XYZ file of C-alpha atoms in Angstrom:
522
model
C -143.161 32.168 2.959
C -144.301 30.276 -0.111
C -145.927 26.879 0.055
C -145.008 24.346 -2.614
C -145.906 20.739 -3.247
C -143.435 18.915 -5.465
C -143.686 15.305 -6.555
C -140.430 13.591 -7.428
C -140.631 11.112 -10.284
C -139.325 7.621 -9.651
C -136.984 6.220 -12.294
C -139.835 4.004 -13.489
C -142.392 6.850 -13.668
C -144.773 7.652 -16.512
C -142.679 7.189 -19.660
C -140.788 4.160 -18.371
C -143.917 2.427 -17.116
C -145.747 3.124 -20.371
C -142.875 1.646 -22.383
C -142.828 -1.439 -20.175
C -146.602 -1.702 -20.431
C -146.419 -1.518 -24.235
C -143.851 -4.319 -24.442
C -145.996 -6.453 -22.123
C -149.102 -5.752 -24.188
C -147.329 -6.792 -27.414
C -146.121 -10.045 -25.880
C -149.531 -10.775 -24.360
C -151.296 -10.175 -27.666
C -148.920 -12.524 -29.483
C -149.315 -15.176 -26.819
C -153.112 -15.021 -26.879
C -153.121 -15.204 -30.686
C -151.226 -18.494 -30.468
C -153.099 -19.829 -27.460
C -156.715 -19.416 -28.605
C -156.495 -21.716 -31.668
C -154.632 -24.277 -29.567
C -157.378 -24.307 -26.955
C -159.985 -24.603 -29.670
C -158.193 -27.700 -30.985
C -158.325 -29.173 -27.488
C -162.112 -29.260 -27.372
C -162.936 -25.671 -26.369
C -161.228 -25.484 -22.985
C -162.014 -22.213 -21.171
C -159.547 -19.345 -21.248
C -159.377 -16.035 -19.444
C -160.638 -13.073 -21.446
C -158.089 -10.427 -22.395
C -160.753 -7.738 -21.913
C -160.987 -6.410 -18.378
C -164.527 -5.029 -18.530
C -166.224 -3.134 -15.718
C -170.031 -3.314 -15.845
C -171.304 -0.641 -13.472
C -174.976 -0.086 -12.626
C -175.080 3.485 -11.309
C -177.788 5.238 -9.322
C -176.292 8.580 -10.389
C -176.068 8.181 -14.149
C -175.246 11.725 -15.304
C -178.035 13.833 -16.730
C -175.271 15.990 -18.224
C -171.758 15.103 -19.382
C -170.590 18.705 -19.554
C -168.954 19.021 -16.100
C -169.820 22.721 -15.894
C -173.514 21.909 -16.202
C -173.423 18.680 -14.207
C -172.012 20.476 -11.174
C -170.429 19.070 -8.031
C -173.086 16.583 -6.923
C -172.693 12.810 -6.628
C -172.577 12.297 -10.403
C -169.060 13.758 -10.489
C -167.844 10.220 -9.740
C -169.164 8.969 -13.072
C -167.839 11.975 -14.971
C -164.413 11.303 -13.426
C -164.188 8.306 -15.757
C -163.765 10.830 -18.601
C -162.385 13.991 -17.017
C -159.313 14.643 -14.902
C -158.713 17.678 -12.689
C -155.793 19.695 -11.411
C -155.910 17.774 -8.136
C -157.645 14.785 -6.622
C -157.964 13.537 -3.054
C -156.154 10.696 -1.344
C -157.455 8.325 1.324
C -157.009 11.016 3.980
C -159.076 13.478 1.941
C -156.027 15.616 1.157
C -155.349 17.198 -2.231
C -152.698 15.370 -4.262
C -151.494 15.873 -7.863
C -153.623 14.904 -10.843
C -153.156 16.914 -14.071
C -151.022 19.328 -12.060
C -147.814 17.733 -10.838
C -147.207 20.473 -8.245
C -148.356 23.909 -7.100
C -147.183 26.812 -5.023
C -148.618 29.901 -3.320
C -147.001 33.296 -3.136
C -145.980 34.617 0.257
C -149.268 36.486 0.763
C -151.488 33.477 -0.038
C -153.540 35.347 -2.637
C -151.921 33.839 -5.715
C -151.347 30.174 -6.592
C -149.549 28.636 -9.561
C -150.318 25.107 -10.754
C -147.674 23.333 -12.843
C -149.365 21.048 -15.385
C -147.668 17.767 -16.263
C -145.833 17.964 -19.605
C -146.846 16.007 -22.694
C -150.519 15.425 -21.852
C -153.392 15.709 -24.300
C -157.155 15.457 -24.357
C -158.802 12.571 -26.185
C -159.348 14.845 -29.217
C -155.605 15.498 -29.424
C -155.701 19.023 -27.967
C -152.909 19.794 -25.459
C -153.518 19.822 -21.724
C -151.830 23.049 -20.689
C -152.345 26.241 -18.720
C -154.551 27.669 -21.464
C -156.907 24.701 -20.988
C -157.008 25.398 -17.237
C -157.776 29.054 -17.857
C -160.554 28.138 -20.286
C -162.058 25.674 -17.813
C -162.148 28.171 -14.942
C -163.559 30.988 -17.045
C -166.226 28.760 -18.587
C -167.296 27.542 -15.136
C -167.561 31.160 -13.987
C -169.314 32.623 -17.040
C -171.329 29.972 -18.888
C -175.015 30.816 -18.431
C -176.052 27.343 -17.296
C -172.991 26.732 -15.122
C -173.681 24.947 -11.849
C -170.191 25.798 -10.600
C -169.944 29.595 -10.671
C -170.768 29.885 -6.973
C -167.891 27.549 -6.071
C -165.228 29.716 -7.699
C -165.749 33.108 -6.079
C -162.201 33.111 -4.664
C -160.741 33.152 -8.180
C -160.463 36.605 -9.744
C -158.478 35.845 -12.897
C -156.223 33.204 -14.453
C -152.912 33.735 -16.232
C -151.694 31.039 -18.634
C -147.994 30.651 -19.435
C -147.191 27.366 -21.145
C -147.751 24.691 -18.486
C -148.066 27.174 -15.603
C -151.544 28.360 -14.673
C -151.547 31.179 -12.108
C -154.756 31.984 -10.264
C -155.093 35.499 -8.885
C -157.414 35.222 -5.910
C -159.972 37.651 -4.581
C -158.898 36.814 -1.035
C -156.269 34.827 0.792
C -157.436 31.257 0.327
C -155.334 28.178 1.009
C -158.308 25.928 0.215
C -157.822 26.180 -3.561
C -155.973 22.830 -4.022
C -158.821 21.104 -2.157
C -161.418 23.000 -4.147
C -160.129 22.380 -7.666
C -160.374 18.607 -7.605
C -162.739 16.192 -9.313
C -165.902 17.778 -7.936
C -165.501 21.371 -9.013
C -163.047 21.608 -11.910
C -163.107 18.568 -14.173
C -161.288 19.915 -17.222
C -162.688 19.444 -20.732
C -160.936 20.049 -24.037
C -161.179 23.779 -24.846
C -161.869 22.916 -28.488
C -164.740 20.603 -27.579
C -166.130 22.890 -24.883
C -166.424 25.749 -27.354
C -169.733 24.038 -28.170
C -171.121 23.104 -24.725
C -174.221 21.422 -26.127
C -172.080 19.115 -28.258
C -169.727 18.444 -25.318
C -172.774 17.329 -23.332
C -173.416 14.679 -26.006
C -169.787 13.811 -26.760
C -167.601 14.405 -23.698
C -163.897 15.017 -24.306
C -161.515 14.961 -21.364
C -158.069 13.764 -20.290
C -159.232 11.224 -17.732
C -158.624 7.469 -17.527
C -161.294 6.530 -20.114
C -162.666 7.728 -23.446
C -166.361 7.606 -24.348
C -167.110 5.444 -27.402
C -170.895 5.428 -27.106
C -173.355 7.501 -25.100
C -177.088 6.912 -24.884
C -178.389 9.888 -22.855
C -179.711 8.896 -19.461
C -179.237 5.198 -20.125
C -175.809 3.887 -21.058
C -172.210 4.872 -21.755
C -169.505 2.641 -23.176
C -165.920 3.702 -22.563
C -162.432 2.406 -23.328
C -159.147 2.871 -21.508
C -157.288 6.077 -22.384
C -153.678 5.151 -23.257
C -152.637 8.810 -22.955
C -153.946 9.312 -19.417
C -151.079 10.485 -17.215
C -151.414 7.463 -14.902
C -152.498 4.938 -17.548
C -150.009 2.377 -16.232
C -152.140 2.027 -13.099
C -155.479 1.711 -14.919
C -156.041 -2.022 -15.460
C -159.618 -1.858 -16.752
C -159.913 -1.985 -20.544
C -163.586 -1.114 -20.987
C -166.415 0.304 -18.888
C -170.110 -0.247 -19.465
C -171.926 2.319 -17.332
C -175.693 1.933 -17.149
C -178.430 3.663 -15.255
C -179.348 1.383 -12.360
C -182.737 -0.307 -12.672
C -185.096 -0.809 -9.752
C -183.080 -1.457 -6.590
C -184.675 -4.868 -6.118
C -183.196 -6.150 -9.406
C -179.581 -5.033 -8.864
C -178.587 -8.065 -6.797
C -179.881 -10.535 -9.385
C -178.085 -8.548 -12.091
C -174.838 -8.895 -10.164
C -175.431 -12.609 -9.577
C -176.019 -13.313 -13.261
C -173.103 -11.216 -14.489
C -175.151 -8.474 -16.109
C -173.129 -6.176 -13.826
C -170.012 -6.732 -11.776
C -170.226 -3.442 -9.841
C -173.249 -1.494 -8.632
C -174.463 1.243 -6.332
C -176.465 -0.530 -3.649
C -179.557 0.542 -1.739
C -179.258 -0.207 2.011
C -182.403 -2.339 1.782
C -180.535 -4.734 -0.531
C -177.300 -5.047 1.452
C -178.216 -8.240 3.312
C -179.465 -9.942 0.151
C -176.265 -9.016 -1.673
C -174.088 -10.406 1.129
C -176.069 -13.657 1.217
C -175.619 -13.943 -2.554
C -171.847 -14.033 -2.079
C -171.223 -10.546 -3.373
C -168.741 -8.145 -1.851
C -170.708 -5.426 -0.066
C -168.743 -2.408 1.097
C -169.136 1.228 2.027
C -166.907 3.999 0.773
C -166.173 6.799 3.258
C -167.927 10.024 2.425
C -169.547 13.269 3.480
C -173.227 12.430 3.062
C -175.458 14.379 5.434
C -179.208 14.943 5.461
C -180.888 17.874 7.140
C -184.167 19.557 7.897
C -184.018 23.042 6.384
C -185.756 25.950 8.111
C -186.288 29.500 6.924
C -185.791 31.671 9.991
C -187.020 34.679 8.043
C -190.512 33.191 8.128
C -192.855 32.355 11.017
C -192.816 30.296 13.152
C -189.064 29.813 12.767
C -188.341 33.454 13.513
C -188.731 32.415 17.170
C -185.604 30.713 18.553
C -187.719 28.670 20.979
C -189.619 27.042 18.134
C -186.367 26.186 16.348
C -184.932 24.657 19.517
C -188.167 22.731 20.044
C -187.774 21.111 16.637
C -184.147 20.315 17.372
C -185.102 18.407 20.496
C -188.017 16.668 18.725
C -185.712 14.866 16.258
C -184.845 11.231 16.982
C -181.886 10.607 14.692
C -181.701 6.912 15.494
C -185.064 6.368 13.819
C -183.721 7.769 10.533
C -180.741 5.419 10.646
C -182.801 2.353 11.536
C -185.619 2.844 9.042
C -183.811 4.475 6.114
C -180.337 2.906 6.156
C -181.209 -0.429 7.789
C -178.459 0.227 10.303
C -175.754 0.957 7.720
C -175.776 4.734 8.221
C -174.921 6.930 11.184
C -176.601 9.684 13.137
C -175.070 13.109 12.684
C -175.611 16.636 13.906
C -173.141 18.260 11.517
C -172.121 18.022 7.853
C -168.903 16.075 8.498
C -168.292 12.478 9.629
C -166.569 11.662 12.876
C -162.821 11.394 12.419
C -162.711 13.972 9.620
C -160.505 17.005 10.245
C -163.474 19.432 10.176
C -165.641 17.454 12.614
C -166.175 19.421 15.827
C -166.391 17.105 18.808
C -167.325 19.985 21.120
C -170.598 20.477 19.204
C -171.604 16.828 19.306
C -174.907 16.144 21.048
C -175.743 19.819 21.629
C -179.466 19.158 21.073
C -180.282 15.619 22.226
C -183.625 13.968 21.522
C -185.940 15.180 24.286
C -189.628 15.425 23.267
C -190.661 16.620 26.743
C -188.270 19.552 26.498
C -189.545 20.203 22.963
C -193.141 20.444 24.153
C -192.109 22.787 26.980
C -190.251 25.100 24.602
C -193.322 25.298 22.367
C -195.511 26.075 25.366
C -193.063 28.761 26.515
C -193.347 30.278 23.038
C -197.116 30.472 23.487
C -198.119 27.537 21.287
C -200.745 24.962 22.185
C -200.580 21.418 20.748
C -201.731 21.444 17.151
C -201.710 25.183 16.533
C -198.430 25.134 14.558
C -199.192 23.843 11.079
C -196.339 23.423 8.608
C -196.073 22.501 4.941
C -193.040 20.302 4.347
C -192.239 20.847 0.658
C -190.142 18.186 -1.103
C -189.503 17.242 -4.756
C -190.738 13.639 -4.585
C -191.977 10.993 -2.189
C -189.399 10.537 0.535
C -189.649 8.376 3.671
C -187.581 11.018 5.501
C -190.587 13.305 5.282
C -192.860 10.761 6.924
C -190.443 10.346 9.826
C -190.270 14.117 10.306
C -194.061 14.307 10.155
C -194.438 11.583 12.798
C -191.783 12.948 15.161
C -193.167 16.489 15.092
C -196.724 15.216 15.570
C -195.494 13.651 18.824
C -194.694 17.136 20.183
C -197.857 18.777 18.882
C -196.749 20.171 15.512
C -198.909 19.264 12.521
C -196.957 18.690 9.289
C -198.491 18.340 5.848
C -196.205 16.831 3.197
C -196.473 18.629 -0.122
C -194.725 17.372 -3.249
C -193.592 19.972 -5.781
C -191.780 18.608 -8.829
C -190.412 22.099 -9.386
C -189.186 22.206 -5.796
C -185.683 23.363 -6.758
C -186.912 26.747 -7.970
C -188.501 27.904 -4.692
C -185.844 26.144 -2.585
C -182.882 27.910 -4.186
C -184.869 31.144 -4.406
C -185.315 30.775 -0.607
C -189.082 31.066 -0.881
C -189.830 27.931 1.156
C -190.182 27.881 4.922
C -189.663 24.172 5.624
C -187.957 21.486 3.532
C -185.435 18.647 3.437
C -182.020 18.453 1.813
C -179.308 15.815 1.496
C -175.772 16.569 0.376
C -172.771 14.471 -0.609
C -170.422 17.155 0.723
C -167.398 18.770 -0.868
C -163.649 18.096 -0.907
C -163.001 21.540 0.573
C -164.378 21.712 4.095
C -164.736 25.490 3.769
C -166.869 25.017 0.688
C -169.123 22.660 2.652
C -169.418 25.164 5.478
C -170.188 28.190 3.327
C -172.724 26.243 1.235
C -174.697 25.351 4.370
C -174.187 28.342 6.647
C -172.961 31.284 4.572
C -175.064 34.367 3.873
C -175.228 33.362 0.203
C -174.981 29.619 0.743
C -177.082 27.659 -1.770
C -178.079 25.177 0.946
C -178.947 27.867 3.478
C -182.704 28.296 3.156
C -182.509 31.360 5.416
C -180.204 33.604 3.408
C -179.039 36.288 3.958
C -179.014 35.082 7.564
C -175.816 33.519 8.836
C -174.749 32.784 12.411
C -172.811 35.446 14.244
C -169.059 35.062 13.906
C -169.250 32.556 11.052
C -167.894 34.840 8.339
C -164.863 35.748 10.426
C -164.215 32.115 11.392
C -164.278 30.983 7.751
C -161.981 33.824 6.671
C -159.503 32.680 9.317
C -159.560 29.144 7.892
C -158.926 30.439 4.374
C -155.896 32.355 5.671
C -154.464 29.224 7.284
C -152.241 26.935 5.145
C -153.470 23.343 5.117
C -150.205 22.098 6.628
C -150.099 24.715 9.401
C -150.003 23.233 12.927
C -153.186 25.058 13.945
C -155.214 24.259 10.827
C -157.399 21.514 12.344
C -158.287 23.625 15.393
C -159.087 26.659 13.243
C -161.267 24.598 10.924
C -163.181 23.018 13.800
C -163.807 26.466 15.266
C -165.396 27.453 11.940
C -167.574 24.327 12.032
C -168.636 25.250 15.571
C -169.526 28.758 14.432
C -171.587 27.379 11.560
C -173.472 24.967 13.788
C -174.830 27.912 15.744
C -177.077 28.426 12.725
C -180.802 28.120 13.435
C -181.482 27.235 9.794
C -180.510 23.549 9.673
C -181.079 20.444 11.750
C -178.790 17.613 10.653
C -180.264 14.159 11.057
C -178.307 11.248 9.598
C -175.596 10.196 7.193
C -176.513 7.648 4.540
C -173.782 5.195 3.516
C -172.021 5.096 0.159
C -172.908 1.435 -0.317
C -171.712 -0.667 -3.225
C -171.737 -4.303 -4.214
C -169.312 -5.985 -6.563
C -168.420 -9.351 -7.904
C -165.480 -10.934 -6.059
C -163.641 -10.763 -9.386
C -163.322 -6.982 -8.996
C -160.524 -6.045 -6.607
C -160.900 -3.535 -3.793
C -161.094 0.206 -4.429
C -159.010 2.930 -2.778
C -160.858 4.404 0.216
C -160.843 8.000 -0.991
C -163.644 9.862 0.828
C -166.736 10.292 -1.394
C -164.789 9.335 -4.519
C -164.713 6.276 -6.751
C -161.107 5.822 -7.840
C -160.252 3.046 -10.320
C -156.496 3.412 -9.888
C -154.976 -0.031 -9.336
C -158.307 -1.864 -9.544
C -158.146 -5.191 -11.367
C -160.730 -7.661 -12.635
C -159.829 -11.308 -12.115
C -160.134 -13.724 -14.995
C -158.599 -11.305 -17.477
C -155.113 -11.523 -18.767
């Protein structure tokens, strides 16, 4: 039985709304042209600006604007200003249409066809069609510096026929609509991406905004894209995206109007609230963990691993690092999310006495286990881990390695820390952490028994099947049997904005500007 998602257009859909919007814009422009001189003659009375300008101070200003190189980390939210994807997620975290207006699987579930919206184009005038989808997938799989190739292993080949892009899969996988959203397949113009280095400097997409100016690592100035498929619901005219300064100066910048939207450090949340700013948290999949390499001593002994699990006081991480705005977690999903496994909750409670006993049972005296905790930069998480393990007799030395990523992803380290912002596909999150080739699994090729089979079962299950949630939670449970990770806490996606900026959709882990308005603009 095939699975198909079809979106019916309302009578006032894209073309009608755009026509209405154009008439309104013409009338507004004429009215403002008459009004401004009149106000000037009346002694300079104030008027609302016609320019709805978002001034965003971002903690994740992209190091790369080529989405293939930038990868699927937190900076995808900034790149989503420029690039659109086949799908995006709604407030329930489900895949909904973006550049693709619908999609369907074959009966076997190993082939999926996306139907691209007609009449779309990239900001350089190139058509958005199936050929562009094919080029995007193949570039992500083959470009030498791609950070996405590991996310697309289920895709064997792509066929392009006009507006229909058919993906031939290497396995039955009903996760593809979740996977190919804003994180993993932001689609660039094939013409522009033929020169990836130039695309990195001058991004060309089909998203809601177009880049006018880009100062690498510092600032980007963008304007509204009138040809974006949902342009009628984008009410922001210009975006000034800047790399956030020191956290302590963000609140004053918001107060003085230098910014009207900013990523916010938890330490500044109270000050921002007292300043009259709107402080809010977007739902997300943030999860921090202690990474162990069970292929190396002393973690090749299950008793030592369990001792560390019971030595961790998660509440201390939340109190000291998130100032109470975060949550404790023992898995990579938040409570309430479809993949969260309630049966696994609290499996290893904080119990330092039990931790010390497990170490003694393993033949270790206090102080004889000495560990190097290798991290890329100073991190208060490391100091908490050091203190908590010292309390059970394990000596930890913190070692900073600016080239940490090389030994971490080569799986040469024994003991480290990692924080992730998650993925839109729950299976992708699971395999990244627990799979035998998972990039976040420091113990590869180790994976917990039964995990591979549990994940394969999820892939074979359509997302709308009655048993999907149960099957997915069983896969989470299988992954959490891993001895390679100890999850600690979830940091909040905190933001502050001027009251003039309206509320954002609550799409998990995403920043969606659809429908957002800025007061004081006409």
